[in-house]
Short mmCIF file of C-alpha atoms and ligand atoms in Angstrom, two decimals:
data_model
loop_
_atom_site.label_atom_id
_atom_site.label_comp_id
_atom_site.label_asym_id
_atom_site.label_seq_id
_atom_site.Cartn_x
_atom_site.Cartn_y
_atom_site.Cartn_z
CA UNK N 1411 0.00 0.00 0.00
CA UNK N 1412 1.10 3.55 -0.70
CA UNK N 1413 1.14 6.10 2.09
CA UNK N 1414 -0.86 9.23 1.30
CA UNK N 1415 -0.23 12.55 3.05
CA UNK N 1416 -2.72 15.29 2.31
CA UNK N 1417 -2.38 18.88 3.51
CA UNK N 1418 -4.06 18.13 6.86
CA UNK N 1419 -1.75 15.16 7.45
CA UNK N 1420 1.31 17.25 6.67
CA UNK N 1421 0.11 19.93 9.09
CA UNK N 1422 -0.47 17.27 11.80
CA UNK N 1423 2.99 15.90 11.17
CA UNK N 1424 4.61 19.35 11.59
CA UNK N 1425 2.58 20.03 14.75
CA UNK N 1426 3.38 16.65 16.25
CA UNK N 1427 7.10 17.15 15.54
CA UNK N 1428 7.09 20.82 16.62
CA UNK N 1429 7.98 23.51 14.09
CA UNK N 1430 11.53 24.09 15.37
CA UNK N 1431 12.31 20.40 15.48
CA UNK N 1432 10.71 19.88 12.05
CA UNK N 1433 12.92 22.58 10.55
CA UNK N 1434 16.10 21.35 12.26
CA UNK N 1435 15.39 17.78 11.16
CA UNK N 1436 14.71 18.89 7.61
CA UNK N 1437 17.97 20.85 7.55
CA UNK N 1438 19.81 17.65 8.41
CA UNK N 1439 18.12 15.74 5.55
CA UNK N 1440 18.82 18.48 2.96
CA UNK N 1441 22.43 18.89 4.10
CA UNK N 1442 23.03 15.16 3.95
CA UNK N 1443 21.65 15.00 0.41
CA UNK N 1444 23.69 18.02 -0.73
CA UNK N 1445 26.82 16.35 0.65
CA UNK N 1446 25.94 13.29 -1.46
CA UNK N 1447 25.25 15.48 -4.56
CA UNK N 1448 27.43 13.50 -7.04
CA UNK N 1449 25.52 10.28 -6.29
CA UNK N 1450 22.21 11.59 -7.63
CA UNK N 1451 20.90 11.31 -11.15
CA UNK N 1452 20.06 14.97 -11.82
CA UNK N 1453 18.46 16.94 -14.62
CA UNK N 1454 16.90 20.39 -15.01
CA UNK N 1455 13.14 20.31 -14.51
CA UNK N 1456 10.84 20.23 -17.51
CA UNK N 1457 8.64 23.28 -17.77
CA UNK N 1458 5.40 24.00 -19.63
CA UNK N 1459 5.19 27.76 -20.00
CA UNK N 1460 2.06 29.77 -20.68
CA UNK N 1461 1.25 33.48 -20.60
CA UNK N 1462 -0.02 33.15 -17.04
CA UNK N 1463 2.71 30.99 -15.56
CA UNK N 1464 4.48 27.68 -15.61
CA UNK N 1465 3.86 24.03 -14.68
CA UNK N 1466 6.96 21.99 -13.94
CA UNK N 1467 7.99 18.38 -13.28
CA UNK N 1468 11.02 17.83 -11.09
CA UNK N 1469 12.54 14.32 -10.95
CA UNK N 1470 15.68 13.10 -9.17
CA UNK N 1471 17.00 9.71 -8.00
CA UNK N 1472 19.86 7.85 -6.36
CA UNK N 1473 20.13 4.08 -6.30
CA UNK N 1474 17.61 3.79 -3.44
CA UNK N 1475 14.98 6.49 -3.88
CA UNK N 1476 13.28 8.17 -6.82
CA UNK N 1477 11.27 11.35 -6.27
CA UNK N 1478 9.36 13.78 -8.38
CA UNK N 1479 7.32 16.92 -7.81
CA UNK N 1480 4.63 18.62 -9.86
CA UNK N 1481 4.66 22.36 -9.18
CA UNK N 1482 3.23 25.48 -10.76
CA UNK N 1483 4.05 29.18 -10.62
CA UNK N 1484 1.20 31.54 -11.51
CA UNK N 1485 1.85 35.01 -10.00
CA UNK N 1486 -1.65 36.33 -10.80
CA UNK N 1487 -3.39 33.39 -9.10
CA UNK N 1488 -3.99 35.22 -5.77
CA UNK N 1489 -6.34 37.62 -7.60
CA UNK N 1490 -8.41 34.51 -8.50
CA UNK N 1491 -8.33 33.20 -4.92
CA UNK N 1492 -5.69 30.59 -5.78
CA UNK N 1493 -2.10 30.18 -4.61
CA UNK N 1494 0.82 31.24 -6.79
CA UNK N 1495 2.69 28.01 -6.03
CA UNK N 1496 0.96 24.61 -5.53
CA UNK N 1497 2.56 21.20 -5.58
CA UNK N 1498 2.31 17.47 -4.99
CA UNK N 1499 4.80 14.66 -5.45
CA UNK N 1500 5.82 11.06 -4.90
CA UNK N 1501 8.64 8.98 -3.46
CA UNK N 1502 9.38 5.57 -4.96
CA UNK N 1503 11.57 2.59 -4.21
CA UNK N 1504 14.17 2.37 -7.01
CA UNK N 1505 14.60 -1.42 -6.81
CA UNK N 1506 10.95 -2.18 -7.51
CA UNK N 1507 9.58 1.12 -8.79
CA UNK N 1508 6.92 0.91 -6.09
CA UNK N 1509 5.54 4.34 -5.01
CA UNK N 1510 5.93 4.42 -1.22
CA UNK N 1511 4.50 7.89 -0.73
CA UNK N 1512 2.13 10.26 -2.50
CA UNK N 1513 2.18 13.62 -0.79
CA UNK N 1514 0.95 17.18 -0.82
CA UNK N 1515 3.93 19.42 -1.55
CA UNK N 1516 2.62 22.98 -1.31
CA UNK N 1517 3.46 23.25 2.38
CA UNK N 1518 6.47 20.99 1.83
CA UNK N 1519 7.81 23.31 -0.87
CA UNK N 1520 7.55 26.31 1.45
CA UNK N 1521 9.43 24.42 4.18
CA UNK N 1522 12.12 23.00 1.91
CA UNK N 1523 12.67 26.34 0.14
CA UNK N 1524 13.03 28.18 3.44
CA UNK N 1525 15.36 25.57 4.92
CA UNK N 1526 17.50 25.50 1.76
CA UNK N 1527 17.73 29.31 1.89
CA UNK N 1528 18.77 29.19 5.55
CA UNK N 1529 21.25 26.38 4.84
CA UNK N 1530 22.85 28.50 2.10
CA UNK N 1531 23.00 31.53 4.40
CA UNK N 1532 24.58 29.40 7.16
CA UNK N 1533 27.35 28.56 4.69
CA UNK N 1534 27.68 31.93 2.97
CA UNK N 1535 26.53 34.84 5.16
CA UNK N 1536 28.74 36.60 7.69
CA UNK N 1537 28.83 34.41 10.82
CA UNK N 1538 27.61 37.32 12.96
CA UNK N 1539 24.56 38.06 10.72
CA UNK N 1540 21.60 38.83 13.00
CA UNK N 1541 19.07 40.75 10.93
CA UNK N 1542 17.32 40.25 7.62
CA UNK N 1543 15.27 42.32 5.21
CA UNK N 1544 12.65 40.36 3.30
CA UNK N 1545 10.88 41.72 0.24
CA UNK N 1546 7.69 39.82 -0.63
CA UNK N 1547 5.18 38.92 2.09
CA UNK N 1548 3.27 36.19 0.28
CA UNK N 1549 2.92 32.47 1.00
CA UNK N 1550 6.63 31.74 1.37
CA UNK N 1551 7.47 34.68 3.64
CA UNK N 1552 6.78 33.40 7.18
CA UNK N 1553 8.46 30.05 6.41
CA UNK N 1554 11.60 31.94 5.38
CA UNK N 1555 11.52 34.09 8.51
CA UNK N 1556 11.10 31.15 10.87
CA UNK N 1557 13.76 29.01 9.16
CA UNK N 1558 16.25 31.91 9.34
CA UNK N 1559 15.36 32.43 12.99
CA UNK N 1560 15.87 28.78 13.90
CA UNK N 1561 18.88 28.01 11.72
CA UNK N 1562 20.70 31.36 11.54
CA UNK N 1563 19.65 33.08 14.79
CA UNK N 1564 18.04 35.93 12.87
CA UNK N 1565 16.03 37.85 15.46
CA UNK N 1566 15.12 41.04 13.63
CA UNK N 1567 13.36 41.09 10.27
CA UNK N 1568 12.28 44.09 8.25
CA UNK N 1569 9.46 43.27 5.84
CA UNK N 1570 8.18 44.97 2.70
CA UNK N 1571 5.49 44.22 0.13
CA UNK N 1572 3.62 46.41 -2.34
CA UNK N 1573 0.48 44.86 -0.82
CA UNK N 1574 -0.14 46.36 2.66
CA UNK N 1575 -2.48 43.49 3.58
CA UNK N 1576 0.27 40.95 2.91
CA UNK N 1577 2.42 42.79 5.47
CA UNK N 1578 -0.51 42.81 7.95
CA UNK N 1579 -0.77 39.03 7.50
CA UNK N 1580 2.93 38.45 8.23
CA UNK N 1581 2.79 40.64 11.35
CA UNK N 1582 -0.29 38.75 12.56
CA UNK N 1583 1.11 35.28 11.81
CA UNK N 1584 4.43 35.96 13.52
CA UNK N 1585 2.94 37.59 16.62
CA UNK N 1586 3.38 34.31 18.49
CA UNK N 1587 7.14 34.35 17.95
CA UNK N 1588 8.23 36.85 20.62
CA UNK N 1589 11.91 36.35 19.83
CA UNK N 1590 11.47 37.58 16.26
CA UNK N 1591 11.14 41.35 15.99
CA UNK N 1592 9.20 42.26 12.84
CA UNK N 1593 9.63 45.79 11.55
CA UNK N 1594 7.44 47.11 8.76
CA UNK N 1595 9.43 48.98 6.11
CA UNK N 1596 8.12 51.73 3.85
CA UNK N 1597 10.03 50.75 0.69
CA UNK N 1598 12.46 48.12 -0.61
CA UNK N 1599 15.32 50.50 0.14
CA UNK N 1600 14.11 51.03 3.70
CA UNK N 1601 13.66 47.27 4.09
CA UNK N 1602 17.17 46.25 3.10
CA UNK N 1603 19.15 49.16 4.57
CA UNK N 1604 21.62 47.82 7.14
CA UNK N 1605 20.52 44.20 6.62
CA UNK N 1606 23.08 41.41 6.98
CA UNK N 1607 20.87 39.14 4.87
CA UNK N 1608 18.38 40.20 2.19
CA UNK N 1609 15.73 37.80 0.94
CA UNK N 1610 13.73 38.61 -2.18
CA UNK N 1611 10.68 36.40 -2.53
CA UNK N 1612 8.30 38.30 -4.77
CA UNK N 1613 6.12 36.93 -7.56
CA UNK N 1614 5.75 38.75 -10.85
CA UNK N 1615 6.14 37.29 -14.32
CA UNK N 1616 8.56 39.93 -15.47
CA UNK N 1617 12.22 40.96 -15.37
CA UNK N 1618 11.76 42.96 -12.19
CA UNK N 1619 14.55 44.87 -10.47
CA UNK N 1620 13.57 44.54 -6.84
CA UNK N 1621 17.18 45.08 -5.75
CA UNK N 1622 19.42 47.64 -7.43
CA UNK N 1623 23.13 48.29 -6.79
CA UNK N 1624 22.54 51.40 -4.68
CA UNK N 1625 20.79 49.21 -2.07
CA UNK N 1626 23.63 46.73 -1.70
CA UNK N 1627 26.04 47.07 1.23
CA UNK N 1628 29.42 45.46 1.88
CA UNK N 1629 29.20 41.97 3.39
CA UNK N 1630 25.52 41.44 2.55
CA UNK N 1631 24.23 37.98 1.74
CA UNK N 1632 21.43 38.00 -0.84
CA UNK N 1633 18.95 35.15 -0.93
CA UNK N 1634 17.14 35.55 -4.26
CA UNK N 1635 14.15 33.20 -4.23
CA UNK N 1636 11.54 34.69 -6.55
CA UNK N 1637 13.59 34.85 -9.76
CA UNK N 1638 13.03 31.28 -10.83
CA UNK N 1639 11.72 31.19 -14.37
CA UNK N 1640 12.77 32.45 -17.82
CA UNK N 1641 11.74 36.11 -18.01
CA UNK N 1642 11.07 36.26 -14.22
CA UNK N 1643 13.91 37.85 -12.26
CA UNK N 1644 14.35 40.08 -9.20
CA UNK N 1645 17.97 41.28 -9.10
CA UNK N 1646 19.39 44.00 -11.32
CA UNK N 1647 22.27 42.65 -13.42
CA UNK N 1648 24.70 45.02 -11.63
CA UNK N 1649 23.76 43.42 -8.30
CA UNK N 1650 24.68 40.03 -9.75
CA UNK N 1651 27.96 41.40 -11.05
CA UNK N 1652 28.86 42.78 -7.61
CA UNK N 1653 28.81 39.44 -5.77
CA UNK N 1654 29.97 35.84 -5.66
CA UNK N 1655 27.06 33.77 -6.94
CA UNK N 1656 26.10 30.29 -5.70
CA UNK N 1657 23.65 27.99 -7.44
CA UNK N 1658 21.91 24.63 -7.03
CA UNK N 1659 21.98 22.71 -10.35
CA UNK N 1660 23.85 25.07 -12.70
CA UNK N 1661 22.23 23.86 -15.93
CA UNK N 1662 18.78 24.64 -14.50
CA UNK N 1663 19.74 27.93 -12.86
CA UNK N 1664 21.39 29.30 -16.02
CA UNK N 1665 17.95 29.10 -17.68
CA UNK N 1666 15.68 29.97 -14.75
CA UNK N 1667 17.64 31.95 -12.18
CA UNK N 1668 18.52 35.62 -11.97
CA UNK N 1669 21.79 34.65 -13.70
CA UNK N 1670 19.84 34.17 -16.95
CA UNK N 1671 20.71 37.88 -17.38
CA UNK N 1672 24.46 37.15 -17.38
CA UNK N 1673 26.55 35.75 -20.20
CA UNK N 1674 27.05 31.98 -20.06
CA UNK N 1675 30.72 32.27 -19.06
CA UNK N 1676 30.08 34.39 -15.97
CA UNK N 1677 31.40 32.34 -13.03
CA UNK N 1678 28.96 30.80 -10.59
CA UNK N 1679 29.77 28.35 -7.80
CA UNK N 1680 28.00 25.13 -6.78
CA UNK N 1681 26.41 25.47 -3.35
CA UNK N 1682 26.72 21.75 -2.68
CA UNK N 1683 30.53 21.92 -2.69
CA UNK N 1684 30.45 24.53 0.09
CA UNK N 1685 27.94 22.46 2.10
CA UNK N 1686 30.18 19.41 1.63
CA UNK N 1687 33.20 21.36 2.89
CA UNK N 1688 35.02 21.04 -0.45
CA UNK N 1689 35.02 24.76 -1.32
CA UNK N 1690 35.07 28.03 0.58
CA UNK N 1691 31.89 30.11 0.36
CA UNK N 1692 32.57 33.68 1.43
CA UNK N 1693 36.17 34.67 0.73
CA UNK N 1694 36.26 37.81 2.89
CA UNK N 1695 34.10 39.73 5.37
CA UNK N 1696 33.06 42.53 3.00
CA UNK N 1697 32.27 40.24 0.06
CA UNK N 1698 28.70 40.20 -1.25
CA UNK N 1699 27.39 36.66 -1.55
CA UNK N 1700 24.34 35.73 -3.60
CA UNK N 1701 22.32 32.52 -3.50
CA UNK N 1702 20.42 32.46 -6.81
CA UNK N 1703 17.77 30.01 -5.60
CA UNK N 1704 15.40 28.46 -8.15
CA UNK N 1705 14.50 25.29 -6.24
CA UNK N 1706 16.01 21.95 -7.20
CA UNK N 1707 14.45 18.48 -7.21
CA UNK N 1708 16.92 17.15 -4.65
CA UNK N 1709 15.44 19.44 -1.96
CA UNK N 1710 12.06 17.85 -2.72
CA UNK N 1711 13.48 14.35 -2.45
CA UNK N 1712 14.95 15.30 0.93
CA UNK N 1713 11.62 16.46 2.33
CA UNK N 1714 9.76 13.49 0.83
CA UNK N 1715 12.19 11.11 2.56
CA UNK N 1716 11.89 13.12 5.78
CA UNK N 1717 8.09 13.28 5.96
CA UNK N 1718 7.84 9.61 4.99
CA UNK N 1719 10.03 8.66 7.95
CA UNK N 1720 8.09 10.91 10.34
CA UNK N 1721 4.70 9.73 9.05
CA UNK N 1722 5.63 6.09 9.61
CA UNK N 1723 6.98 6.91 13.09
CA UNK N 1724 3.89 8.92 14.14
CA UNK N 1725 1.41 6.77 12.19
CA UNK N 1726 0.08 9.81 10.31
CA UNK N 1727 -1.55 9.63 6.87
CA UNK N 1728 -3.63 6.95 5.24
CA UNK N 1729 -2.66 4.01 3.10
CA UNK N 1730 -4.29 4.00 -0.32
CA UNK N 1731 -4.62 1.47 -3.14
CA UNK N 1732 -2.70 3.51 -5.68
CA UNK N 1733 -1.18 0.34 -7.13
CA UNK N 1734 -3.17 -2.92 -7.60
CA UNK N 1735 -2.50 -5.55 -4.93
CA UNK N 1736 -2.57 -8.83 -6.88
CA UNK N 1737 -2.31 -12.47 -5.73
CA UNK N 1738 -0.92 -13.20 -9.18
CA UNK N 1739 1.01 -10.16 -10.47
CA UNK N 1740 0.36 -11.31 -14.05
CA UNK N 1741 -3.38 -11.35 -13.53
CA UNK N 1742 -4.29 -7.67 -13.71
CA UNK N 1743 -7.33 -8.44 -15.85
CA UNK N 1744 -9.06 -10.26 -12.96
CA UNK N 1745 -9.02 -7.03 -10.97
CA UNK N 1746 -10.52 -4.90 -13.73
CA UNK N 1747 -13.21 -7.10 -15.19
CA UNK N 1748 -15.79 -8.26 -12.69
CA UNK N 1749 -18.64 -8.98 -15.12
CA UNK N 1750 -18.98 -9.22 -18.86
P1 NAD J 2817 2.82 34.88 -3.46
O1 NAD J 2817 2.11 35.26 -4.69
O2 NAD J 2817 2.04 34.25 -2.36
O3 NAD J 2817 3.58 36.17 -2.84
C1 NAD J 2817 4.34 37.02 -3.61
C2 NAD J 2817 4.33 38.41 -2.96
O4 NAD J 2817 5.22 39.26 -3.70
C3 NAD J 2817 2.95 39.07 -2.99
O5 NAD J 2817 2.54 39.41 -1.68
C4 NAD J 2817 3.16 40.31 -3.87
O6 NAD J 2817 2.39 41.42 -3.46
C5 NAD J 2817 4.65 40.56 -3.65
N1 NAD J 2817 5.27 41.39 -4.69
C6 NAD J 2817 5.15 41.30 -6.04
N2 NAD J 2817 5.88 42.26 -6.65
C7 NAD J 2817 6.49 42.97 -5.65
C8 NAD J 2817 7.37 44.08 -5.64
N3 NAD J 2817 7.78 44.66 -6.78
N4 NAD J 2817 7.82 44.53 -4.43
C9 NAD J 2817 7.41 43.96 -3.28
N5 NAD J 2817 6.55 42.91 -3.22
C10 NAD J 2817 6.10 42.42 -4.40
O7 NAD J 2817 4.01 33.92 -3.90
P2 NAD J 2817 4.88 32.95 -2.99
O8 NAD J 2817 4.30 31.60 -2.95
O9 NAD J 2817 5.20 33.64 -1.71
O10 NAD J 2817 6.20 32.85 -3.89
C11 NAD J 2817 7.06 33.95 -4.00
C12 NAD J 2817 8.06 33.70 -5.11
O11 NAD J 2817 8.95 32.66 -4.74
C13 NAD J 2817 7.45 33.28 -6.43
O12 NAD J 2817 8.07 33.99 -7.47
C14 NAD J 2817 7.75 31.80 -6.55
O13 NAD J 2817 7.83 31.36 -7.87
C15 NAD J 2817 9.07 31.74 -5.82
N6 NAD J 2817 9.43 30.45 -5.25
C16 NAD J 2817 10.70 30.03 -5.41
C17 NAD J 2817 11.10 28.83 -4.84
C18 NAD J 2817 12.53 28.41 -4.94
O14 NAD J 2817 12.86 27.28 -4.57
N7 NAD J 2817 13.41 29.26 -5.38
C19 NAD J 2817 10.18 28.04 -4.15
C20 NAD J 2817 8.89 28.51 -3.99
C21 NAD J 2817 8.51 29.73 -4.54
#
């Protein structure tokens, strides 16, 4: 039987684990998979683009597990009462091809994206970074803030969004985190001024310039999350040129990330090698570091493996007959045809 985790099950699983513990545990899974990067069969995701957005399939495997995610990105969806990003996915046993888990991945994507961002900042930001400016107060925002608080000890966060109500929502949702001071900014410039870490997590299907060079300060770490599709960027090209850029799967990021604006020879560095301790991230205190995040399938495999383990441990989720259970595996017909 295949284990099925819907949104309610995933929420129960996070609550049962405790948010802090869930995030710390997930960090361990993602780090371990990044350290094992060369052992995975990797490819850029396949994308079906339309005027309104994109629908993508993201597969990855090692010799034990195969995972894939279906995910969309439709920035205008909130005006229709729908989310910008929605996802589901599966985890399968490589030896038999049997799907062990079918799971919601909208919440999972928010968690894995935030934890990957925080993991990158742990490796790349100044060790004494304590405050962050975050531009974009949509679905991903609070997950980012909490992951940075738990993993990077970020205690003060300035927020900005062109939508005042989105900022109200973030303030309300994070009220129960007394150790995180949320400060409402009046502009992007006001939001990022003096920040050790800057996260951009906006959604707009355009080559936006959320961050421009005049906003960038020595030693900043930039976590660019929302530029993740051809023709959808957030960082001005001069910002990219001013820093040392780290990427997930280079072949995918060259097409989808903010670095799509740069020529193909512009140097970028693999994040996994820094996580694995093979390369240095930040070379000097005043260097600007940039994580050009687009989201890679391996992060999804990590969270699928993680929630599968937790779900089995806590007995959360239901088992479903996704695959026929047959006495005789050659007799599929018997299952389908009851009468003639
Ligand atoms: P969302 O639609 O819920 O929120 C986006 C927010 O950005 C909205 O509140 C909107 O008002 C704000 N915004 C748009 N333009 C802005 C501007 N110029 N200045 C300030 N705020 C602006 O979307 P979401 O689910 O929070 O996702 C945010 C972005 O992150 C999307 O672009 C999505 O594709 C991307 N994303 C990336 C990854 C990754 O792994 N890199 C994962 C998930 C989502």
